[in-house]
CSV table of C-alpha atoms in Angstrom, one decimal:
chain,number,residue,atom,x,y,z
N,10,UNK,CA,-21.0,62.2,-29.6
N,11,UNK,CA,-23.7,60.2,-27.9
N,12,UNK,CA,-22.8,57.3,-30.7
N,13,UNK,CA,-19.5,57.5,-29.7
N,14,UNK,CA,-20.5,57.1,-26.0
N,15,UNK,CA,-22.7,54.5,-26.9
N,16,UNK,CA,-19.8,52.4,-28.2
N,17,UNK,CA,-17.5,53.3,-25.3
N,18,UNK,CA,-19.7,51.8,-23.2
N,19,UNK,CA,-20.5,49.0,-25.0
N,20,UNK,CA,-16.6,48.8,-25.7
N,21,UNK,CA,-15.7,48.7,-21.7
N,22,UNK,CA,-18.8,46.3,-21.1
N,23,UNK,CA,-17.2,43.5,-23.4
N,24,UNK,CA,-13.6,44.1,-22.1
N,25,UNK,CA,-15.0,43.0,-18.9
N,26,UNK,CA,-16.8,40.4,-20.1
N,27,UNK,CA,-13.1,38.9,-21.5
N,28,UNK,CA,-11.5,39.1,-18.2
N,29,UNK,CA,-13.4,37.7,-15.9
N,30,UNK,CA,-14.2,34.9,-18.4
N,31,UNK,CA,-10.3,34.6,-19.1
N,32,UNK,CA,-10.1,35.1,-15.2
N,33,UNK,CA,-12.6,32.2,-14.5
N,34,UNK,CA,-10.7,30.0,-16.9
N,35,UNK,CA,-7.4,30.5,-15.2
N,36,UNK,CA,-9.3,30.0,-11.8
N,37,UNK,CA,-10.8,27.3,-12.7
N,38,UNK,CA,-7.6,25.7,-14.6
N,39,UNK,CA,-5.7,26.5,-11.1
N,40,UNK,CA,-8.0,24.9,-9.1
N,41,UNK,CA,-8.2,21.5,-11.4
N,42,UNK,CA,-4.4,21.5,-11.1
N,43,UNK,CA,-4.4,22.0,-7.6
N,44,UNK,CA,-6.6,19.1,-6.9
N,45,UNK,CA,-4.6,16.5,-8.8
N,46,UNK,CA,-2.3,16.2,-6.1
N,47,UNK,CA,-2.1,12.7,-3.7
N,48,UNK,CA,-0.2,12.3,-0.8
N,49,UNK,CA,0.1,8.6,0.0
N,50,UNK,CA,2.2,6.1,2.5
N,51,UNK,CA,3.8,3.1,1.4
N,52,UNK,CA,5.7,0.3,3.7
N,53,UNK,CA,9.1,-1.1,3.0
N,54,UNK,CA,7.6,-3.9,0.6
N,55,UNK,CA,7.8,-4.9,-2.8
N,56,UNK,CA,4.0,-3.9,-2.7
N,57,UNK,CA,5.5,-0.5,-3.6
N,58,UNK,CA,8.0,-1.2,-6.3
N,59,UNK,CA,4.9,0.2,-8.8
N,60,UNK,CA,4.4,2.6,-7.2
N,61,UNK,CA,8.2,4.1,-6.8
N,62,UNK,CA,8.3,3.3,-10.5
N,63,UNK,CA,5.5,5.2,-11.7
N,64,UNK,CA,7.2,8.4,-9.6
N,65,UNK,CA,10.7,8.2,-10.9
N,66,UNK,CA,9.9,6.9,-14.7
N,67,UNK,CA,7.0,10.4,-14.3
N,68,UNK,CA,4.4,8.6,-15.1
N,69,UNK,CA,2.4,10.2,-12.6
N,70,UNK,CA,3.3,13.4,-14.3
N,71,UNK,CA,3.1,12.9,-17.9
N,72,UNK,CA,-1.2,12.5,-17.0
N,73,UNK,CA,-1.3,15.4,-14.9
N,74,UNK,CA,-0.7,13.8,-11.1
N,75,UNK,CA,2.0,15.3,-8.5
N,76,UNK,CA,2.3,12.4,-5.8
N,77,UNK,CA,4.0,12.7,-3.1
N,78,UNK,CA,5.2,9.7,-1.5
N,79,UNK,CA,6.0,8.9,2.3
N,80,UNK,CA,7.8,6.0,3.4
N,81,UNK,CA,6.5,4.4,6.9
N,82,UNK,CA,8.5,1.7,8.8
N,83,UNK,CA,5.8,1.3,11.3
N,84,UNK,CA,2.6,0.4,10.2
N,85,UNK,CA,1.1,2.3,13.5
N,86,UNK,CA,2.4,5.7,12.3
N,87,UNK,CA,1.1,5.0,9.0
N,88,UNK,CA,-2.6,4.3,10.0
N,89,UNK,CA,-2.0,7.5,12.1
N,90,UNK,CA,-1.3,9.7,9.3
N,91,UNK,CA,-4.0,8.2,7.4
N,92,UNK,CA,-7.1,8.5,10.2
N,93,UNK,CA,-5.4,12.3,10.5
N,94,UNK,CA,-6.2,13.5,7.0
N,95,UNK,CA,-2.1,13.7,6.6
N,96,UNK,CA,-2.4,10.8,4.0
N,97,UNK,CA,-5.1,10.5,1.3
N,98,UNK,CA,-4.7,6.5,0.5
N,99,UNK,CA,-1.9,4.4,2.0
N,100,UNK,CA,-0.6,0.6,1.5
N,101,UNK,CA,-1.9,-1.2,4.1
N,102,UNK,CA,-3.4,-5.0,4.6
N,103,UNK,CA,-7.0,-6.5,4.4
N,104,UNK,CA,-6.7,-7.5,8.4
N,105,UNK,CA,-5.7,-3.8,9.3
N,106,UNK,CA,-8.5,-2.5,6.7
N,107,UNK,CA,-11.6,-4.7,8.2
N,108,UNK,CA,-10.7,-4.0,11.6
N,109,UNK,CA,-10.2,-0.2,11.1
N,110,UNK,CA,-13.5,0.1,9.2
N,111,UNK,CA,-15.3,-2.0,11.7
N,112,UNK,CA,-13.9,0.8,14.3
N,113,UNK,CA,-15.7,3.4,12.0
N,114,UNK,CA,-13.0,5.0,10.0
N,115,UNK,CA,-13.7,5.7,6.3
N,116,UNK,CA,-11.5,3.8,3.9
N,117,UNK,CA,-11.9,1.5,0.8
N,118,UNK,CA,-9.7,-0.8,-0.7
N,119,UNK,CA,-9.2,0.1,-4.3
N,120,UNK,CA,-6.5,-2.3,-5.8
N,121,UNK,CA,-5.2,-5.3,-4.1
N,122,UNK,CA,-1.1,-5.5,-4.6
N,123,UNK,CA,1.3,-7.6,-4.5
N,124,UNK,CA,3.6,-8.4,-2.2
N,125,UNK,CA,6.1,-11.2,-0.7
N,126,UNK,CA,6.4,-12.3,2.6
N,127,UNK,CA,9.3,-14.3,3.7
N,128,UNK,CA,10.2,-15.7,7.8
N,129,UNK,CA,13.5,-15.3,8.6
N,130,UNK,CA,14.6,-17.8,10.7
N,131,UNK,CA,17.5,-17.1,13.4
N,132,UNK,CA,21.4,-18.6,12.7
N,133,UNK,CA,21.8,-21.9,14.2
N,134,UNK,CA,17.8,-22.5,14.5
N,135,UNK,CA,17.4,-25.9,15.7
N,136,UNK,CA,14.0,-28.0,14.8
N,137,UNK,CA,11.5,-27.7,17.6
N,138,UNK,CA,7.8,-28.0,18.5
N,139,UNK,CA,8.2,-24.2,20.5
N,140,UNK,CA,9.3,-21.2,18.8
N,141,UNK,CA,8.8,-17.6,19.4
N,142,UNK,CA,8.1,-15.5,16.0
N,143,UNK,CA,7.7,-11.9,15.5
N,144,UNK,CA,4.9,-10.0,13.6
N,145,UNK,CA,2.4,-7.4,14.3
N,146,UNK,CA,-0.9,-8.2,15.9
N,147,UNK,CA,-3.5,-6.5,14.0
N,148,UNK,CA,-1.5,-7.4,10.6
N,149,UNK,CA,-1.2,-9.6,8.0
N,150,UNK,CA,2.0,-11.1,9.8
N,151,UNK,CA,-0.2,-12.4,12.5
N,152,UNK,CA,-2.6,-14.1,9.6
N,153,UNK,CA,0.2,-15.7,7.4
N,154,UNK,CA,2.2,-17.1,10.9
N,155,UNK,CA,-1.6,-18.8,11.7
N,156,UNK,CA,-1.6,-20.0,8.4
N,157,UNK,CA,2.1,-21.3,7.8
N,158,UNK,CA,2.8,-22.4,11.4
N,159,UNK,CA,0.4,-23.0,12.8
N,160,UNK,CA,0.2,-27.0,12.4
N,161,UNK,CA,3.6,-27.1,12.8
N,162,UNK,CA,4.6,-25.4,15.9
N,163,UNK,CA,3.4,-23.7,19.1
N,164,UNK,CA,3.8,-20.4,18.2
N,165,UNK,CA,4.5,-17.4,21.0
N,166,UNK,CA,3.3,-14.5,19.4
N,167,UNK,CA,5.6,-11.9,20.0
N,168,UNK,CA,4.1,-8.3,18.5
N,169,UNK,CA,6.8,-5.3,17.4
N,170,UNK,CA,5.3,-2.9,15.2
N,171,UNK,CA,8.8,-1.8,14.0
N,172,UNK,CA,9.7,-4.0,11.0
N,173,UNK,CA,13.7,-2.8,11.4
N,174,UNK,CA,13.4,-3.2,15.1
N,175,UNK,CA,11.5,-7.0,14.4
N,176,UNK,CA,14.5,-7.3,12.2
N,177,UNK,CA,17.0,-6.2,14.4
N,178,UNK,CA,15.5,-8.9,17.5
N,179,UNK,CA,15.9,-11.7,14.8
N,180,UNK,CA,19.4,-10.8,14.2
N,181,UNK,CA,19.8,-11.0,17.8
N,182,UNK,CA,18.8,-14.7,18.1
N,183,UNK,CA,16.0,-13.1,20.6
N,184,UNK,CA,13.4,-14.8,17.9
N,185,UNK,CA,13.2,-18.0,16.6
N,186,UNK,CA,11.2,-16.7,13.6
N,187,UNK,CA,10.1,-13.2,12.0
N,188,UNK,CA,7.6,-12.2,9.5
N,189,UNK,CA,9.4,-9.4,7.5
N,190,UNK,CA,8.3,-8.6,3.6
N,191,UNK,CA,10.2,-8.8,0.9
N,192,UNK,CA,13.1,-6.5,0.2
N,193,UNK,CA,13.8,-6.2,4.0
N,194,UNK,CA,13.8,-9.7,4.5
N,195,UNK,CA,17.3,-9.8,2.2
N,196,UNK,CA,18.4,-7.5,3.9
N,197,UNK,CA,18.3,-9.7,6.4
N,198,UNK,CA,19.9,-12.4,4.3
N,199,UNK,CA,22.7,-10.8,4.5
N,200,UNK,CA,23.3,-11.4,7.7
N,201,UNK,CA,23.5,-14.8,7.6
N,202,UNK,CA,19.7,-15.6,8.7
N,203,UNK,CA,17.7,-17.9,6.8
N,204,UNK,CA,15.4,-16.8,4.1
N,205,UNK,CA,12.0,-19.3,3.6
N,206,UNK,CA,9.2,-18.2,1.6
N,207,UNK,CA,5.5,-18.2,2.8
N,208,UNK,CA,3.5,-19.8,0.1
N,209,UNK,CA,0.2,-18.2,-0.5
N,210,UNK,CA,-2.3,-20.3,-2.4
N,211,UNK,CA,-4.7,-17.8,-2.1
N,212,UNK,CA,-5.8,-16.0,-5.3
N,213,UNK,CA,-5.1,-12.5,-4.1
N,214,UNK,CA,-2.2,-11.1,-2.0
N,215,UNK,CA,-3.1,-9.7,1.5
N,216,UNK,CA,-1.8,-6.3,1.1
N,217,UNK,CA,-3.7,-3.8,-0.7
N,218,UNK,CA,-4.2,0.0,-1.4
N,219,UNK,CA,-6.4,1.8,0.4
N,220,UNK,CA,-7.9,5.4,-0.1
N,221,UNK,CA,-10.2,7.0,2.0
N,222,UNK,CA,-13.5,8.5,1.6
N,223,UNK,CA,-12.9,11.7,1.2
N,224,UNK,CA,-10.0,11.4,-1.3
N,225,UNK,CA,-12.5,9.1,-3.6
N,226,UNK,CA,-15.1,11.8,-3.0
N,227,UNK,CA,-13.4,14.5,-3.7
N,228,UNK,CA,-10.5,14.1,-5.8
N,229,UNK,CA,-11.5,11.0,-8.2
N,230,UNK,CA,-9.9,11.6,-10.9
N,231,UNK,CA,-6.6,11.9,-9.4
N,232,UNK,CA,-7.3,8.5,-7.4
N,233,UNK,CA,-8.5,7.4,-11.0
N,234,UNK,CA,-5.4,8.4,-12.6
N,235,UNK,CA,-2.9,7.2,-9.7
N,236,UNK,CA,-4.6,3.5,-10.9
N,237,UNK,CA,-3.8,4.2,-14.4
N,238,UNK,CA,0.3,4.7,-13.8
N,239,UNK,CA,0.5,2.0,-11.7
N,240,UNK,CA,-0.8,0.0,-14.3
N,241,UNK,CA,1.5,1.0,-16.8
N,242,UNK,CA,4.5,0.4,-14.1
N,243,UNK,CA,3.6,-3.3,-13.3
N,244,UNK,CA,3.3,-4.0,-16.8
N,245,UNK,CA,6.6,-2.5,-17.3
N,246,UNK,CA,8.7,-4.3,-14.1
N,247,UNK,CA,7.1,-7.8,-15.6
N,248,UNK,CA,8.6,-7.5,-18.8
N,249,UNK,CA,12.1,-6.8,-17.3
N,250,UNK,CA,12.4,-6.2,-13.2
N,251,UNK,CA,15.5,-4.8,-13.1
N,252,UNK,CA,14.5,-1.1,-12.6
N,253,UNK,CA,12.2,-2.2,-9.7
N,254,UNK,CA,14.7,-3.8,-8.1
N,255,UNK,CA,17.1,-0.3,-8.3
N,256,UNK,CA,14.3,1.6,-7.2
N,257,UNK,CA,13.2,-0.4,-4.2
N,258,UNK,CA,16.6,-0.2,-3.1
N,259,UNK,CA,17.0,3.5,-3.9
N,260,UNK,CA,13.9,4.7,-2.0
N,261,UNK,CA,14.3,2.3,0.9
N,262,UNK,CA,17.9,3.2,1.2
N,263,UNK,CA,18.8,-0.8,0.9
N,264,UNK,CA,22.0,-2.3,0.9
N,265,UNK,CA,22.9,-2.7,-3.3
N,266,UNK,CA,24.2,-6.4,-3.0
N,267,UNK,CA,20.3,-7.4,-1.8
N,268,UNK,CA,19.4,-6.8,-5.5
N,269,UNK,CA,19.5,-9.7,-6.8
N,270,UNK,CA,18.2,-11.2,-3.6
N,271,UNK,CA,14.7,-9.5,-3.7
N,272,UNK,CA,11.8,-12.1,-4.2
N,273,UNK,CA,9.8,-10.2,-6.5
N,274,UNK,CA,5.7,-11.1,-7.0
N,275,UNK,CA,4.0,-11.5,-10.4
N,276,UNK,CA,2.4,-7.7,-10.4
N,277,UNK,CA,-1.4,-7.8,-11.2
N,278,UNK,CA,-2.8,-4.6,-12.4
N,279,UNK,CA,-5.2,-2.9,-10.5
N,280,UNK,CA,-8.0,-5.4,-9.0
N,281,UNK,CA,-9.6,-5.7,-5.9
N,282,UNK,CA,-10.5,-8.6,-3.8
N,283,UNK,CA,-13.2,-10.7,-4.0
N,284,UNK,CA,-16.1,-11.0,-1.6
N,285,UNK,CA,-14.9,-14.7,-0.8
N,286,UNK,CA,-11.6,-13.9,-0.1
N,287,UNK,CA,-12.7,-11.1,2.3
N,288,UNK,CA,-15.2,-12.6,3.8
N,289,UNK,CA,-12.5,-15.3,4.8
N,290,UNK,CA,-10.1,-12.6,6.3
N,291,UNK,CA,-13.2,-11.4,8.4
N,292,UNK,CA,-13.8,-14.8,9.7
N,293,UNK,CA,-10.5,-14.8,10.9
N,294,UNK,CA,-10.5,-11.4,12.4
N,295,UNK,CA,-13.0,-13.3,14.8
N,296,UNK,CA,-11.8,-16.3,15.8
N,297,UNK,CA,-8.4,-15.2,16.4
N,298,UNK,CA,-8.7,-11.4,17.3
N,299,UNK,CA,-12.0,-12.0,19.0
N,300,UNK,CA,-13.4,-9.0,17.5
N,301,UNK,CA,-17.2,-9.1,16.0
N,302,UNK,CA,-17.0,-8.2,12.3
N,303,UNK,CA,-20.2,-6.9,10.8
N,304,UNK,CA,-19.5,-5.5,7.8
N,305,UNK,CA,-20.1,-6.0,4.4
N,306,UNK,CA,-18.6,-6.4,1.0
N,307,UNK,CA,-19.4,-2.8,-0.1
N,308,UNK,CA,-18.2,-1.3,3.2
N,309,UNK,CA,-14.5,-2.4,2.2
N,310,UNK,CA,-14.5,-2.1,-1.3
N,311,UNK,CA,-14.6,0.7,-4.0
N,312,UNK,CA,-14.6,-1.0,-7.4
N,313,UNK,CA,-14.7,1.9,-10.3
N,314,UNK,CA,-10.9,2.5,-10.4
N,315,UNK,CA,-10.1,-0.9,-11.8
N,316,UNK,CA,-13.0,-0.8,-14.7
């Protein structure tokens, strides 16, 4: 009888054992799912053709990754979200990411991307020495109006935030000029304004991806894997576009005769930008948006997700 006791106990002891190992497992499988989740913001831009891509073809999904992806028209509202913990990375550009870590917030760029910036130029435009143009102060609009126009013209600077509402002023014939990216600026085409391209002979783009500290702290392999899809996606839209096209107009709710309009980039996969080139954007920050810079290379950058 005691035997038998013996073995009940030892019986009941190992049951035990099996569920809360079996329970740990399922805990801990829970909580590994759980963590591969990223919220992110995009902008209306090409920049995010990848990225919209990699969501509706489920590559995101087939390594494990739910992303959920928001849309911002304002570039305010974005960084909002993003200094608010509502956002774990966001598109943004390198003139918005120096001067927001130089105020202290904790972001790194981890892939430049690749975008296309057109002015649109209002109907019956005339040639002359004063023009108004619209962008966004703190933006890479301001930077690639300095660097197109500025020997050309004396530029009035006229900041909206609101790329439709920059749009909509252009339109309007209340600018001469307006910085608006690629597909909006077809959109624009359509309306009989005049599409010219801003040439960039730099090596990277000024836009990039961003992700902020915590997010690369604490949830690195979903950052990781995030940079693995969107690989496989810009691979993919430069063998044959025409699904990035459809899906840029899809998610920004475009008008369908644009598509063939859209000035797409040559998609990179995921690199960052060199010290050089960074370096020259914080030079800039100075001498045109007054604002002491001192930062350094590793303060902007986190390299491991493109090894």
């Amino acid at each position: 009888m005691k035997n038998i006791k013996k073995l009940s106990a030892v019986l009941l002891a190992a049951m035990m054992v099996f569920t809360v190992g079996c329970s740990s497992k399922s805990t801990a499988g829970e909580v590994s799912k759980k963590d591969l989740k990223l919220k992110i913001g995009v902008m209306p831009a090409v920049d995010s053709a990848p990225i919209f891509l990699a969501d509706k073809k489920g590559y995101f999904k087939e390594l494990g990754l739910d992303v959920d992806v928001q849309v911002y028209t304002n570039a305010m509202n974005r960084q909002s979200a993003l200094q608010s913990g509502e956002l774990d990375g966001a598109m943004t550009d390198v003139i918005a990411l120096v001067n927001n870590v130089q105020n202290g917030f904790d972001i790194k760029v981890t892939t430049s991307t690749d975008a296309s910036f057109p002015f649109l130029i209002k109907k019956g435009f005339e040639e002359k020495k004063d023009i108004k143009v619209g962008m966004m102060e703190v933006s890479v609009s301001n930077y690639l109006s300095d660097r197109s126009l500025g020997d050309k013209y004396n530029v009035e600077k006229v900041y909206i935030n609101e790329i439709p509402a920059r749009l909509e002023m252009i339109s309007k014939g209340n600018l001469d000029m307006a910085v608006i990216p690629e597909p909006m600026a077809s959109q624009g085409e359509l309306k009989g304004l005049g599409k010219k391209m801003i040439q960039n002979n730099d090596e990277f783009s000024p836009d990039v991806m961003v992700f902020t500290g915590k997010a690369i702290k604490e949830n690195e392999k979903a950052v990781k894997l995030f940079h693995d899809a969107y690989n496989k996606a810009a691979l993919e839209i430069n063998k044959n576009d025409t699904e990035a096209r459809e899906v840029l107009i899809e998610n920004l709710k475009l008008k369908p005769e644009i598509k063939d309009k859209i000035i797409l980039p040559k998609y990179n996969k995921a690199r960052v930008p060199s010290k050089e080139y960074l370096e020259s954007i914080m030079d800039w920050n100075e001498k045109v948006l007054k604002k002491k810079i001192n930062l350094k290379y590793e303060d902007l950058v986190e390299g491991k997700f493109v090894k």
